[in-house]
XYZ file of C-alpha atoms in Angstrom:
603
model
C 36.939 -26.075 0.640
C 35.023 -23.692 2.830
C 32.465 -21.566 0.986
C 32.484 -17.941 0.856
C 30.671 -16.228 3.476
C 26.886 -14.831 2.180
C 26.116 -11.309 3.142
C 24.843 -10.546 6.129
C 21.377 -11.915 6.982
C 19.187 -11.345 9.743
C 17.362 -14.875 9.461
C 17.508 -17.464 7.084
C 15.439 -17.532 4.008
C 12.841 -19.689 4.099
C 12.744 -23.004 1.690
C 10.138 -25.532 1.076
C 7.737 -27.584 -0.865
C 4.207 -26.882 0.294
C 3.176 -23.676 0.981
C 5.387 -20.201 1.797
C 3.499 -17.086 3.600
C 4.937 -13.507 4.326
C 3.345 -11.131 5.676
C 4.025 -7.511 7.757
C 3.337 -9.054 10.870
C 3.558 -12.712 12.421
C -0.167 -13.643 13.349
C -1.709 -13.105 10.006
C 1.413 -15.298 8.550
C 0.280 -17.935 10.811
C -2.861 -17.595 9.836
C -2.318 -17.986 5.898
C 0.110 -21.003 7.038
C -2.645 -22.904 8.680
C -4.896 -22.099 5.771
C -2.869 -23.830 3.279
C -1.884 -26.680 6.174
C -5.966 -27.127 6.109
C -6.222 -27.601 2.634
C -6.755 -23.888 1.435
C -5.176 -22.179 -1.936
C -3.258 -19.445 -1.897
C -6.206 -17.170 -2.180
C -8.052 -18.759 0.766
C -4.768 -18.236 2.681
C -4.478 -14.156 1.619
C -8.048 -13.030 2.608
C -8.169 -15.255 5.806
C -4.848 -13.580 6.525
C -5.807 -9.980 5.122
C -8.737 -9.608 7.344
C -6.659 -10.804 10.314
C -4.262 -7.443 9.027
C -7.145 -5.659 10.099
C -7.399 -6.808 13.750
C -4.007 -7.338 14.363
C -3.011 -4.205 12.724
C -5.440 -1.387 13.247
C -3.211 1.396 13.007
C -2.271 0.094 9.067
C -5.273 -0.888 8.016
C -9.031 -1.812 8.039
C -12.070 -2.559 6.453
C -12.786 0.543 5.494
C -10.148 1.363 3.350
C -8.986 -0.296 -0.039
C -6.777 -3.019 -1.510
C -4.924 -3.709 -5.523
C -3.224 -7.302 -5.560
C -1.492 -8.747 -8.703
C -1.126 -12.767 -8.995
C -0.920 -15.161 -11.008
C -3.541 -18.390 -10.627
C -2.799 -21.509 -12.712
C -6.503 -21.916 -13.954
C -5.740 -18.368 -15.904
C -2.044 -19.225 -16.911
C -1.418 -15.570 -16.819
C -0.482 -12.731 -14.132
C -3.818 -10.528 -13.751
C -4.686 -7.353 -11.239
C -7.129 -7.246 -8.433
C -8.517 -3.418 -8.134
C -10.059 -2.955 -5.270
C -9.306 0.858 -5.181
C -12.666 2.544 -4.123
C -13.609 5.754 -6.318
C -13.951 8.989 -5.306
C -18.127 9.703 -4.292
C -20.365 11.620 -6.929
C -20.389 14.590 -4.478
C -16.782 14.920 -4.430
C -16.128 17.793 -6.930
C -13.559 20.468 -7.145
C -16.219 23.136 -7.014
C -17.566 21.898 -3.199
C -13.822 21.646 -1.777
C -12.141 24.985 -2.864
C -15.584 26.986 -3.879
C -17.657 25.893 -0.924
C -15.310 25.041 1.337
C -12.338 27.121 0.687
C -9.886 24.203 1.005
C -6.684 24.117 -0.915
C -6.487 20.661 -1.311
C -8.271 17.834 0.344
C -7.448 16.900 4.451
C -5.546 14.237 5.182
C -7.965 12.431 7.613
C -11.341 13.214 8.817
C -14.672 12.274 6.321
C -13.917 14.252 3.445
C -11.042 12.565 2.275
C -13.094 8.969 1.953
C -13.501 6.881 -1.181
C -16.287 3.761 -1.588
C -14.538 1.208 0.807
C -12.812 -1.109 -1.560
C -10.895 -3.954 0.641
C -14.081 -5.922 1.391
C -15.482 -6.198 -2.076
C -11.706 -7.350 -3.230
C -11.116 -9.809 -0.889
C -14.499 -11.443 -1.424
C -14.001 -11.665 -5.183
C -10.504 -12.970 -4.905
C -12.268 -15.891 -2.643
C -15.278 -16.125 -4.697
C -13.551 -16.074 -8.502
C -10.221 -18.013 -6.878
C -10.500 -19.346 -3.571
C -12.198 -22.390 -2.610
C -13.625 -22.189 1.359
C -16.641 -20.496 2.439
C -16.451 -17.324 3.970
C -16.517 -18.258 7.129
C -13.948 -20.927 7.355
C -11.627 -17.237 6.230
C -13.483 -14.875 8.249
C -13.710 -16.484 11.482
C -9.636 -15.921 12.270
C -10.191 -12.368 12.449
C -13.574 -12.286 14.224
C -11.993 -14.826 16.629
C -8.747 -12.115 17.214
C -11.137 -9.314 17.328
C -13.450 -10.661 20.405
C -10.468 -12.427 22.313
C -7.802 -9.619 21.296
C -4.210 -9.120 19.886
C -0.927 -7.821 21.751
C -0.342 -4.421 21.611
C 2.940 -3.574 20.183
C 4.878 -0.396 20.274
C 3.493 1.051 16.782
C 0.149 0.478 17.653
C 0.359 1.932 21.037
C 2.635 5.163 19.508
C 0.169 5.722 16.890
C -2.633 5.857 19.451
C -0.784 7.943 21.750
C -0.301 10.413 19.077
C -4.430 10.931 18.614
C -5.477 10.104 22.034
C -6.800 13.481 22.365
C -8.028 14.115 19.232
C -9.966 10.638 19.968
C -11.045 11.972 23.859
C -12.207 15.600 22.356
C -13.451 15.468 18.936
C -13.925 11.795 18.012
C -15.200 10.030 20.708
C -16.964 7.075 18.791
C -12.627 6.296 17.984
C -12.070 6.505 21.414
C -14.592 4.178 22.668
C -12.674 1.567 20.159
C -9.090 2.361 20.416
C -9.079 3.742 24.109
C -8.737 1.860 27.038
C -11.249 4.015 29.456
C -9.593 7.256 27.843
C -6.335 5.789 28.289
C -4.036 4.681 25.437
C -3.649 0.900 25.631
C -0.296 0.121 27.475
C 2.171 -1.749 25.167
C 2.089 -5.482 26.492
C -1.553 -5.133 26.860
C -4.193 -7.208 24.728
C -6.821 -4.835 22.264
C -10.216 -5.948 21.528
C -12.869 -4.839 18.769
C -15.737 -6.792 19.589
C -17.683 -4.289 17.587
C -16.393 -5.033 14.488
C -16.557 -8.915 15.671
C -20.316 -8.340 15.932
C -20.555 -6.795 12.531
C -18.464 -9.506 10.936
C -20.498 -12.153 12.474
C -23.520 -10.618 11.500
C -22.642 -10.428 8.158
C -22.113 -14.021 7.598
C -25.069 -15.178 9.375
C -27.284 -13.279 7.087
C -25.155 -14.335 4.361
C -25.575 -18.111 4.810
C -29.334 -17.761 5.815
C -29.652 -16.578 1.790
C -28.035 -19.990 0.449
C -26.078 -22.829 1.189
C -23.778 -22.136 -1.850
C -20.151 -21.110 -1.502
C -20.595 -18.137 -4.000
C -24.118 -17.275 -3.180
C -23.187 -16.170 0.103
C -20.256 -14.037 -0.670
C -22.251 -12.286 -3.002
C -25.062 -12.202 -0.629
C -22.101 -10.546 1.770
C -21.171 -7.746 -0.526
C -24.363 -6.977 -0.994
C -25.015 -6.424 2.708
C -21.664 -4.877 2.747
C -22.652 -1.994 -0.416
C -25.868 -2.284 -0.535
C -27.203 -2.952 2.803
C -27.191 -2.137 6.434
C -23.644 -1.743 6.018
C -23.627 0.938 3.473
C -26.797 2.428 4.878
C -24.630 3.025 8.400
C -21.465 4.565 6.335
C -24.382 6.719 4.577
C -25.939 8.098 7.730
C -22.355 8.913 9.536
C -21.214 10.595 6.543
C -24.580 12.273 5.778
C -25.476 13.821 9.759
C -21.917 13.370 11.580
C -19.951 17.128 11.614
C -16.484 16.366 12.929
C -13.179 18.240 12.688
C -10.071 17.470 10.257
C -6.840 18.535 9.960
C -8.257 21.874 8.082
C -8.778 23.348 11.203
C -13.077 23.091 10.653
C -15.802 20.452 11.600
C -16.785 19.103 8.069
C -19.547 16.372 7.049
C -18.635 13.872 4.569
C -19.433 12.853 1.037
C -19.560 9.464 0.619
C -23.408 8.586 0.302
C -25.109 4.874 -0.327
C -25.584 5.406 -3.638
C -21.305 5.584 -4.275
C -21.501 2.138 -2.392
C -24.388 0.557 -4.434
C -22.550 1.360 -7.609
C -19.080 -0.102 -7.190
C -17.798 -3.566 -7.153
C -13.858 -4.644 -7.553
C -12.276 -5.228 -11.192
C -9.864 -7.241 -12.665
C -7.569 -5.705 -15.371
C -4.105 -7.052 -17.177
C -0.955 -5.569 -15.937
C 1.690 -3.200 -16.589
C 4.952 -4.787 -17.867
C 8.441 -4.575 -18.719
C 11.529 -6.804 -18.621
C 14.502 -6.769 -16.492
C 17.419 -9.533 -16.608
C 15.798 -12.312 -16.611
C 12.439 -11.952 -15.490
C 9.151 -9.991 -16.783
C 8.192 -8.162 -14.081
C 4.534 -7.110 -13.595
C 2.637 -4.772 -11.762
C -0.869 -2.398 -11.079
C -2.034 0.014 -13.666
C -1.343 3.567 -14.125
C -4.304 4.239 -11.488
C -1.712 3.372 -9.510
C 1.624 4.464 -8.747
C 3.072 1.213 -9.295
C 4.812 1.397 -13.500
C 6.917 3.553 -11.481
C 8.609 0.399 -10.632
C 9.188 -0.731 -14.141
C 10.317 2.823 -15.414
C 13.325 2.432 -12.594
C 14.159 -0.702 -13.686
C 14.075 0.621 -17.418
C 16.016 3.188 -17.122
C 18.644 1.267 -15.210
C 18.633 -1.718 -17.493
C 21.777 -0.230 -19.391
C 23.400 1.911 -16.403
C 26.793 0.452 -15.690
C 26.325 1.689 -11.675
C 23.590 -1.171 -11.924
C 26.529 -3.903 -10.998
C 28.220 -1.926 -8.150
C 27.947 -2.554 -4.508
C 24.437 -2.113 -3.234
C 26.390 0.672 -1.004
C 28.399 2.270 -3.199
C 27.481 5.849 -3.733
C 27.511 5.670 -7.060
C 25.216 3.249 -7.683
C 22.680 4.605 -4.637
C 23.213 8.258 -6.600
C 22.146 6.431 -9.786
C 19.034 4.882 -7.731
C 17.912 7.948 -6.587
C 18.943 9.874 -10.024
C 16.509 7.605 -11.536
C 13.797 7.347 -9.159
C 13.490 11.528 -9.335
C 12.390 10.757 -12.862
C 10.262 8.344 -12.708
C 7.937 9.945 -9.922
C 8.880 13.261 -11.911
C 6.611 11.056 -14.532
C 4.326 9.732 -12.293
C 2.753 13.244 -11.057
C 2.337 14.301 -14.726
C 1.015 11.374 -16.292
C -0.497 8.973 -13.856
C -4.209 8.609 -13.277
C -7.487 6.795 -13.641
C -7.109 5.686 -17.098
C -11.210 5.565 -17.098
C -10.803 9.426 -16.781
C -7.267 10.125 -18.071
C -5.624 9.976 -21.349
C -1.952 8.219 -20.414
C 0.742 7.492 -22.830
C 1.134 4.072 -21.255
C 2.870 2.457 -23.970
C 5.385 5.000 -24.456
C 6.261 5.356 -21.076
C 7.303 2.101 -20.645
C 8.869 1.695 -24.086
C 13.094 1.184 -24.547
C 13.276 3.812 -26.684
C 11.218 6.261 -23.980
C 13.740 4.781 -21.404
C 17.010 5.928 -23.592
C 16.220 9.405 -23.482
C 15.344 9.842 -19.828
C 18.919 7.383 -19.381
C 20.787 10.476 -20.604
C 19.533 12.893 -18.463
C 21.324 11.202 -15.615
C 24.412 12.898 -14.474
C 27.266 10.549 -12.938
C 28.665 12.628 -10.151
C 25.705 15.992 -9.351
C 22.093 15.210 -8.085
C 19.446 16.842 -9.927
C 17.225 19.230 -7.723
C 14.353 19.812 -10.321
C 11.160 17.778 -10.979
C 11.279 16.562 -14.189
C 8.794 15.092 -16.101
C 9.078 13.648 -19.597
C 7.222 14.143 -23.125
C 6.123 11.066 -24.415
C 5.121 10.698 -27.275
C 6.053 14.602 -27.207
C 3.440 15.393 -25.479
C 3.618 18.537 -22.628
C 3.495 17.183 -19.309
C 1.241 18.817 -16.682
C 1.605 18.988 -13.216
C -0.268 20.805 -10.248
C 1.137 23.968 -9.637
C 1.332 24.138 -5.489
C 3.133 20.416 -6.287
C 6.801 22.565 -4.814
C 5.462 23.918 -1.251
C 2.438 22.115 0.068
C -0.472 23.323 1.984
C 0.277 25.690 4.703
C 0.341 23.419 7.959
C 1.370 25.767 10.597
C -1.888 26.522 12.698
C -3.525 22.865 12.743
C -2.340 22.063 16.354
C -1.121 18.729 18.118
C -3.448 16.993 16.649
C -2.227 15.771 13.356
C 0.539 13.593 12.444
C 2.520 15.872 9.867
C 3.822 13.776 6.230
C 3.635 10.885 4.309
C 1.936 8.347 7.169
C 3.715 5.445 6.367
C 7.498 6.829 7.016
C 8.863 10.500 8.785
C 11.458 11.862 6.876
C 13.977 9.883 8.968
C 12.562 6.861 7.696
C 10.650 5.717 10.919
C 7.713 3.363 9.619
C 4.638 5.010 11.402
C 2.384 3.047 9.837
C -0.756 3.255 7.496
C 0.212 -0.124 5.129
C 0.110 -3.895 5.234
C 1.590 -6.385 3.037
C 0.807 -10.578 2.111
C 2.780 -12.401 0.064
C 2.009 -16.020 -0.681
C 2.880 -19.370 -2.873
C 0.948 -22.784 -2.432
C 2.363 -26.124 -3.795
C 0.273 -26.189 -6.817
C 2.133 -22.537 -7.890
C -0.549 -20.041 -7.344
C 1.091 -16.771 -5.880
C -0.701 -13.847 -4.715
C 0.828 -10.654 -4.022
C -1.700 -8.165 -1.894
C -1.214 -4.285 -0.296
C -4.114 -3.512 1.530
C -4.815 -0.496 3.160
C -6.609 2.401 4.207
C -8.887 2.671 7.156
C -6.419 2.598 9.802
C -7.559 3.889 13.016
C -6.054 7.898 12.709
C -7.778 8.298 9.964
C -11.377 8.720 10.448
C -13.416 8.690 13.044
C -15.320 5.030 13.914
C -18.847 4.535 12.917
C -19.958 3.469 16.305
C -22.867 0.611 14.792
C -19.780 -0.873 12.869
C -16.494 -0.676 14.833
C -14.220 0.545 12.190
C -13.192 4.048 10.544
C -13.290 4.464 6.820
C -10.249 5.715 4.302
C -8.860 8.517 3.223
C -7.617 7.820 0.372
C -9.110 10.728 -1.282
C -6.188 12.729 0.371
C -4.330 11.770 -2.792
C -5.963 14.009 -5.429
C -5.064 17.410 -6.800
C -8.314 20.140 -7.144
C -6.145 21.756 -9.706
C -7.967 21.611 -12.958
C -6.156 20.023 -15.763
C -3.652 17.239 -14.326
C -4.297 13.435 -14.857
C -5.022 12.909 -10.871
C -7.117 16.179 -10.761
C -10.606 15.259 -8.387
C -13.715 14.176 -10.409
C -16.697 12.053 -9.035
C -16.403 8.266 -9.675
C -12.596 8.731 -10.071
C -10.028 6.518 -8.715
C -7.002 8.274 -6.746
C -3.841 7.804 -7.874
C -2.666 4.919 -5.054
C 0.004 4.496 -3.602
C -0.219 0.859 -3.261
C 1.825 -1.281 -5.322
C 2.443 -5.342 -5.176
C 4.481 -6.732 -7.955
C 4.886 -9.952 -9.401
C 7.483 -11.718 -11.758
C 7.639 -14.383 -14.360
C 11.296 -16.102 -15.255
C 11.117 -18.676 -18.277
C 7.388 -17.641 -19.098
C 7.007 -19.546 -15.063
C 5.786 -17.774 -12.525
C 8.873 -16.990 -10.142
C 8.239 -14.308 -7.240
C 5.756 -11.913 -5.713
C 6.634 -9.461 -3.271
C 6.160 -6.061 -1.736
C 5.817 -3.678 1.409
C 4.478 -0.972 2.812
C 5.678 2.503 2.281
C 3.291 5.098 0.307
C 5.752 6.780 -1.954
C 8.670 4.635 -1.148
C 6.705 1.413 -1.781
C 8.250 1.493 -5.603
C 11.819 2.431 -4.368
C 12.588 -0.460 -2.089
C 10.631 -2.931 -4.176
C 12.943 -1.369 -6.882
C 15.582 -2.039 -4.355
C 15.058 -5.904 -3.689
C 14.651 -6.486 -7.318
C 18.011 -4.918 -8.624
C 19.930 -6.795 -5.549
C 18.349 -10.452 -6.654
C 18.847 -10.093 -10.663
C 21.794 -8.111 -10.458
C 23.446 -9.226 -7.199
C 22.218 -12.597 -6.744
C 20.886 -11.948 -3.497
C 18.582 -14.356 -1.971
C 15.360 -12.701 -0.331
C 16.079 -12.670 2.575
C 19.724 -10.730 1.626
C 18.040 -8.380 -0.568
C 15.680 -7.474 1.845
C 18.359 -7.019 5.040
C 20.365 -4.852 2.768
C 20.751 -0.986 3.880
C 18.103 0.745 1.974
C 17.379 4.358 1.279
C 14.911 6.531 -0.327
C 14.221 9.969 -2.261
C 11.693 12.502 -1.234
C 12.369 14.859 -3.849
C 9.154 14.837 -5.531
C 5.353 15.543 -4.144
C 4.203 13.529 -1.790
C 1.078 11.303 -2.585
C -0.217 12.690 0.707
C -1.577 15.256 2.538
C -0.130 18.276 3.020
C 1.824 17.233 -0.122
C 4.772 19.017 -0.109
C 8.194 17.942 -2.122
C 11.780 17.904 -0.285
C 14.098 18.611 -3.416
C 17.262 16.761 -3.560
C 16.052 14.911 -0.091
C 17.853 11.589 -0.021
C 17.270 9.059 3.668
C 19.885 6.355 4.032
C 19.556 4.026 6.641
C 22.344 4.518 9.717
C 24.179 1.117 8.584
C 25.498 3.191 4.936
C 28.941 3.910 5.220
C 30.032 7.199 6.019
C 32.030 7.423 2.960
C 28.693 6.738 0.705
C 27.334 9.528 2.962
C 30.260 11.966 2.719
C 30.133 10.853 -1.166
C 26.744 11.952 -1.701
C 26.606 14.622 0.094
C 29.372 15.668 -2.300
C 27.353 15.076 -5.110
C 24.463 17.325 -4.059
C 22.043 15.164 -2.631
C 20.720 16.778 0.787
C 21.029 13.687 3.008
C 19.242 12.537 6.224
C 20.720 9.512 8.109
C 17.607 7.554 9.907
C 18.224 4.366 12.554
C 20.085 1.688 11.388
C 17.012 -0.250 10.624
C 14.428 2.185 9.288
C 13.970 1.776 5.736
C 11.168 -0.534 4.442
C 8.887 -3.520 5.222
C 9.465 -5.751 2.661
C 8.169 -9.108 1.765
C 9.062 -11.593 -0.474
C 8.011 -14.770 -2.030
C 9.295 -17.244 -4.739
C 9.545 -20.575 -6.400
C 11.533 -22.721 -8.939
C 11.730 -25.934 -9.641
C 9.425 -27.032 -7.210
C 11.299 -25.186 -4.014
C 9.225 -22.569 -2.738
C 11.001 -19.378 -0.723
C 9.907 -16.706 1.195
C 11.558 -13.699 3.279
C 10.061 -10.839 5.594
C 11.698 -7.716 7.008
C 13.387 -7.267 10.621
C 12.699 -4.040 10.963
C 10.350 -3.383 13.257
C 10.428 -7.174 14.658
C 6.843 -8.041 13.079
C 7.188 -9.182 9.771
C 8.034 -12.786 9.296
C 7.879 -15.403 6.603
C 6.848 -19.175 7.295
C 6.692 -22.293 4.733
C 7.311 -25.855 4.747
């Protein structure tokens, strides 16, 4: 008998027995691959392949930005969470942005929307507490791209083109880096950061001229990193640099060397909740990722769960759900350091019930609406409906959510590793920040900082309102599964707020479908922008609903029926997803077409 055919793939999913890497583009999936093929772990393979992200990548991510991971190590038995989500600096108050500065909420990019630099101190503990090769057997991929250079694809070249002359007029340490003699590199052509090769290289020489010792001299490293010549050159930019932002003004920065000195990464336990058969697990409330596990709690008794991933009824349902969730995530998510969050009754069944019935089957809601937990009165920023007023900041500025336009084009701002070695350690990482538009390059390091900052309100009273030492709400968001009390799959992508809607996506089609990865993943995708977005200039698209150009036009016709304000993007446009798993000692992995960079390896 001839079996049924499978739905449509691009590209097989990958199978083996040693080692499986996935990652947003294909160099830094080689790079974990030959990691493990050398005798790495799974954590040597993700920050040997994460700082490679930041060469190979520049217009997604760098070292100056930030990084949460969730994994699960067999020495611990146990999923945990990496946070390596950078706090906002002590001079960052409410009072200096809207009193002294008369800003409504915080730019977008520039240096006043920069935490402490997490992604350096995260990946070093992951190698120090997990890994098990010095840091320059990791480090040396990426200081080896940066001095000999990477290809420049179409994203990189497109992002660049877009703040060439922002980079020729007001930031000219960026254009020294990302400009090829004031010209924006061709695609085709190779790009080269030997500045930042020089700082990396630096780095680990002084590091292993304090100590032979493995962890000796990645500590040693962090502390040049926050509390050296590192930190001291991020402090003096910041401190006598003046340079315009998308507010229209020439602004100084906040971030000092003390914010540096006082930070290191964290390890906390996850959020969880199950679904099917697995226990799925992801960040804390500091980050955006329990929306994830609201979705999936909320859909856990929905009938439209077991239609046709393109049925509109079930992508109505999706989206239904979704606009409650992130309805839940502007009034209730924050630094739980700083914020009092009903955590456990936000993720409870009986929590998930009520919101269940607020679902209509056949009329979209256009109205944010969060819940009361534990009855409690939710509170959200007031200017959460319109935005900032954007209409007099010029050519400069890419407009939106950086990661994807509101036809679902991935512009870029977010990478993504996931990875599985034979003895079952999986790591799931998101780093990002510090991509090239958005700051401008400290010209004695070779790299902009973050802006992650962007993300907070300077309303008083919400759970993501600004305070020094505060984390942003991010929205970066890896997630992790156990099956059988085993650990089964890792996986992400990146996205800002439609991170937790596809990953929502690829976990609904594998439980509920049966997909494979790779099938989950290839499946037309869509996404809601009915809420705020996480970034500057913040605004919310009520009833906003982007379906990929491979939906039926029936499901479109259908939904449009139903209320929902629809925008068809490309046929490929919606997500980057990764994807990683294992069972019975056969390991799997999947990456994303879209966008031809993503790929998944293993053998």
């Amino acid at each position: 008998m001839i079996a049924p055919a499978p739905p449509f793939t691009t590209r097989p999913e990958v199978q083996g027995t040693f080692g499986v890497v996935a990652t947003t583009h294909w160099i830094a999936t080689s790079v974990g691959m030959a990691v493990l093929e050398k005798g790495g772990n799974a954590f040597d393979a993700a920050v040997a392949a994460g700082f490679t992200l930041q060469i190979v990548e520049p217009h997604l991510n760098g070292p100056g930005g930030d990084m949460p991971g969730i994994f699960y190590a067999k020495k611990d038995g146990r999923p945990r969470v990496l946070c390596a989500q950078g706090p906002a600096p002590g001079l960052a108050t409410i009072e200096h942005f809207k009193g002294e500065l008369g800003l409504p909420t915080i730019p977008g990019a520039g240096l006043l929307a920069t935490c402490v630099p997490g992604a350096f101190g995260g990946w070093l503990a992951l190698l120090s507490d997990y890994g098990t090769w010095k840091l320059r057997d990791c480090l040396e991929y990426a200081i080896g791209y940066a001095r000999t250079g990477i290809p420049v694809l179409t994203n990189i070249h497109n992002t660049t083109a877009k703040v060439a002359n922002l980079f020729r007029e007001q930031w000219p340490t960026s254009a020294e880096i990302y400009l090829d003699q004031g010209n924006v590199p061709a695609v085709g052509s190779w790009f080269k950061n030997p500045k930042l090769a020089a700082t990396y290289a630096r780095i680990l020489e002084e590091a292993e001229a304090t100590s032979r010792d493995r962890e000796e001299q990645i500590e040693a490293a962090r502390k040049i990193w926050y509390e050296g010549w590192v930190a001291e050159a991020i402090d003096a930019f910041h401190t006598t640099q003046e340079l315009l932002d998308p507010s229209g003004n020439k602004h100084k920065g906040v971030l000092r060397y003390d914010d540096m000195a006082r930070w290191r990464a964290s390890y906390d336990d996850p959020a969880t909740v199950q679904y099917g058969n697995l226990d799925v697990y992801k960040c804390g409330f500091w980050s955006q990722g329990p929306v994830l596990l609201q979705q999936l709690s909320v859909m856990r008794d929905l009938e439209a769960r077991n239609l046709p991933a393109t049925d509109p009824r079930f992508v109505h349902t999706v989206a239904e759900v979704a606009k409650l969730a992130f309805a839940d995530r502007e009034a209730w998510y924050g630094d739980p350091d700083f914020a009092d969050i009903p955590a456990d009754a936000l993720l409870s069944e009986s929590y998930a019930a009520e919101r269940r019935k607020l679902i209509c089957a056949n009329e979209a809601s256009l109205e944010l609406r969060p819940g009361n937990p534990d009855g409690r009165t939710p509170n959200v920023s007031p200017t959460t409906s319109h935005g900032t007023d954007i209409s007099d900041i010029g050519d400069y500025w890419g407009i939106g959510e950086p990661t994807v336009q509101p036809t679902g084009e991935a512009k870029g701002d977010t990478v993504h590793i996931d990875i599985i070695d034979r003895d079952g350690n999986m790591v799931s990482l998101t780093p990002s920040g510090g991509w090239l538009q958005s700051a401008p390059v400290i010209p004695e390091l070779g790299f902009p900082m973050g802006s992650r900052m962007q993300m907070f309100w300077l309303e008083e009273g919400t759970n993501n309102t600004l305070e020094p030492y505060k984390r942003p709400r991010t929205t970066l968001s890896p997630s992790l599964a156990m099956r059988g009390g085993e650990p089964y799959m890792v996986w992400g992508t990146p996205g800002g707020d439609q991170q937790d809607q596809w990953s929502t996506l690829l976990a609904l089609h594998h439980v509920d479908r049966g997909m494979n990865l790779q099938e989950a993943i290839d499946t037309p995708a869509f996404h809601s922008e009915h809420w705020p977005s996480s970034f500057w200039p913040r605004a919310a698209n009520p009833g906003r609903l982007v379906v990929e150009g491979r939906m039926p036009s029936q499901t479109v016709d259908a939904l449009k029926a139903m209320g929902h304000k629809v925008a068809v993007g490309a046929d490929w446009s919606e997500g980057r997803l990764t994807a990683a798993s294992q069972e019975d000692g056969i390991l799997k992995a999947a990456a994303n077409p879209r966008g031809m960079q993503g790929y998944a390896v293993g053998r």
